[in-house]
Coordinates of C-alpha atoms in Angstrom, one line a residue:
X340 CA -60.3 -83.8 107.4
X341 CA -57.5 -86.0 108.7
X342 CA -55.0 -83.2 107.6
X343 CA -56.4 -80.7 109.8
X344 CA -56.9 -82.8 112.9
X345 CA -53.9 -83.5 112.6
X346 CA -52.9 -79.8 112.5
X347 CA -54.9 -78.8 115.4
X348 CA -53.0 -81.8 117.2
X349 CA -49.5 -80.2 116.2
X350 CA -50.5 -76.5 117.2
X351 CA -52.4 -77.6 120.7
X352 CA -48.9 -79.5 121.2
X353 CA -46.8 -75.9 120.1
X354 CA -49.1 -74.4 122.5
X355 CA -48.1 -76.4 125.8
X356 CA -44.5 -77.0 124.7
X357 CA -44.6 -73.0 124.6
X358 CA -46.9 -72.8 127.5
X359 CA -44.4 -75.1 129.3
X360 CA -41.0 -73.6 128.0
X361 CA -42.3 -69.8 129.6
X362 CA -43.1 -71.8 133.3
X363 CA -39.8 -72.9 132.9
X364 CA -38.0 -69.8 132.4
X365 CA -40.4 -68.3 135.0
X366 CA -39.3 -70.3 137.4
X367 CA -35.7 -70.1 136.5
X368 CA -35.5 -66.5 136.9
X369 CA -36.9 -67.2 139.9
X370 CA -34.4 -69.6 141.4
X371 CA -31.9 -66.8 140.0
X372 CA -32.7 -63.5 141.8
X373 CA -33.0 -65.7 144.9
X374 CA -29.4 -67.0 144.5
X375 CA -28.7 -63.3 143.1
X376 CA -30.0 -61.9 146.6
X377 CA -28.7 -64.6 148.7
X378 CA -24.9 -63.6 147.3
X379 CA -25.7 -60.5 147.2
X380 CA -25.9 -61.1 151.6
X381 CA -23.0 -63.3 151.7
X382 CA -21.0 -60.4 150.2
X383 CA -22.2 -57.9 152.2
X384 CA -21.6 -59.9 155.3
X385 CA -17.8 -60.8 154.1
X386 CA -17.3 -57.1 153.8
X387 CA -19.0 -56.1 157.2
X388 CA -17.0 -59.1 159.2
X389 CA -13.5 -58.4 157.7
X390 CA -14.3 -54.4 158.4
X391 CA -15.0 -55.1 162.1
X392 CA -13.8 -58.5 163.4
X393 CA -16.1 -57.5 166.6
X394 CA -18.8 -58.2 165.0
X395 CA -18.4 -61.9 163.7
X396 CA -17.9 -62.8 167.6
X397 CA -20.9 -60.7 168.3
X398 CA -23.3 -62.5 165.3
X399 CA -21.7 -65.9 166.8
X400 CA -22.5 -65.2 170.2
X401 CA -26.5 -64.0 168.9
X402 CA -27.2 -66.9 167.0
X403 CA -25.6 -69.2 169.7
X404 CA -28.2 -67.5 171.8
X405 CA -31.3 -67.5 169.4
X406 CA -30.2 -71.3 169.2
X407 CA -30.7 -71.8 172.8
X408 CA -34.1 -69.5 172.9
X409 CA -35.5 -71.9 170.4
X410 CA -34.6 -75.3 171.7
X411 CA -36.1 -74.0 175.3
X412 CA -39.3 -73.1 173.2
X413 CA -40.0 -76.7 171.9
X414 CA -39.3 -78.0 174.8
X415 CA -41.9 -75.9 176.5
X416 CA -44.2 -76.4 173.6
X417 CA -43.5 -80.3 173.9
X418 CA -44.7 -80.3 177.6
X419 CA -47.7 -77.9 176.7
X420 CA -48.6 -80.7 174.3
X421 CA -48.0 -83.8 176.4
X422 CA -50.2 -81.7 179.4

């Protein structure tokens, strides 16, 4: 009887080591087509900016403005709040 407690113990224990060891690897291949894809757009935008220097001034010169859009949005938002 002890024997096969004992072996239920050792095959629950296989179970979540191999429940455990697939999450794992799940999430692994996660983390790796996200760093896949985020290369993936770092290449392509190498390419694009050393195939038209114009356009590294321009993508400055957008975010520089989508930086200022969104500071003037929380400030409005702050002063919504504190209304």
């Amino acid at each position: 009887m002890a024997e096969t407690d004992s072996q239920e113990g050792n095959s629950d224990d296989r179970g979540k080591k191999v429940e455990n060891f697939e999450r794992d690897m799940e999430e692994l291949l996660e983390k790796m087509e996200e760093l896949t894809a985020h290369i993936t757009w770092m290449a392509f935008d190498i390419i694009t900016i050393q195939t038209s220097p114009d356009l590294h001034s321009a993508l400055q010169h957008l975010e520089d403005a989508y930086l200022m859009c969104k500071e003037q949005l929380e400030k409005k938002w702050q002063e919504v709040l504190l209304e």
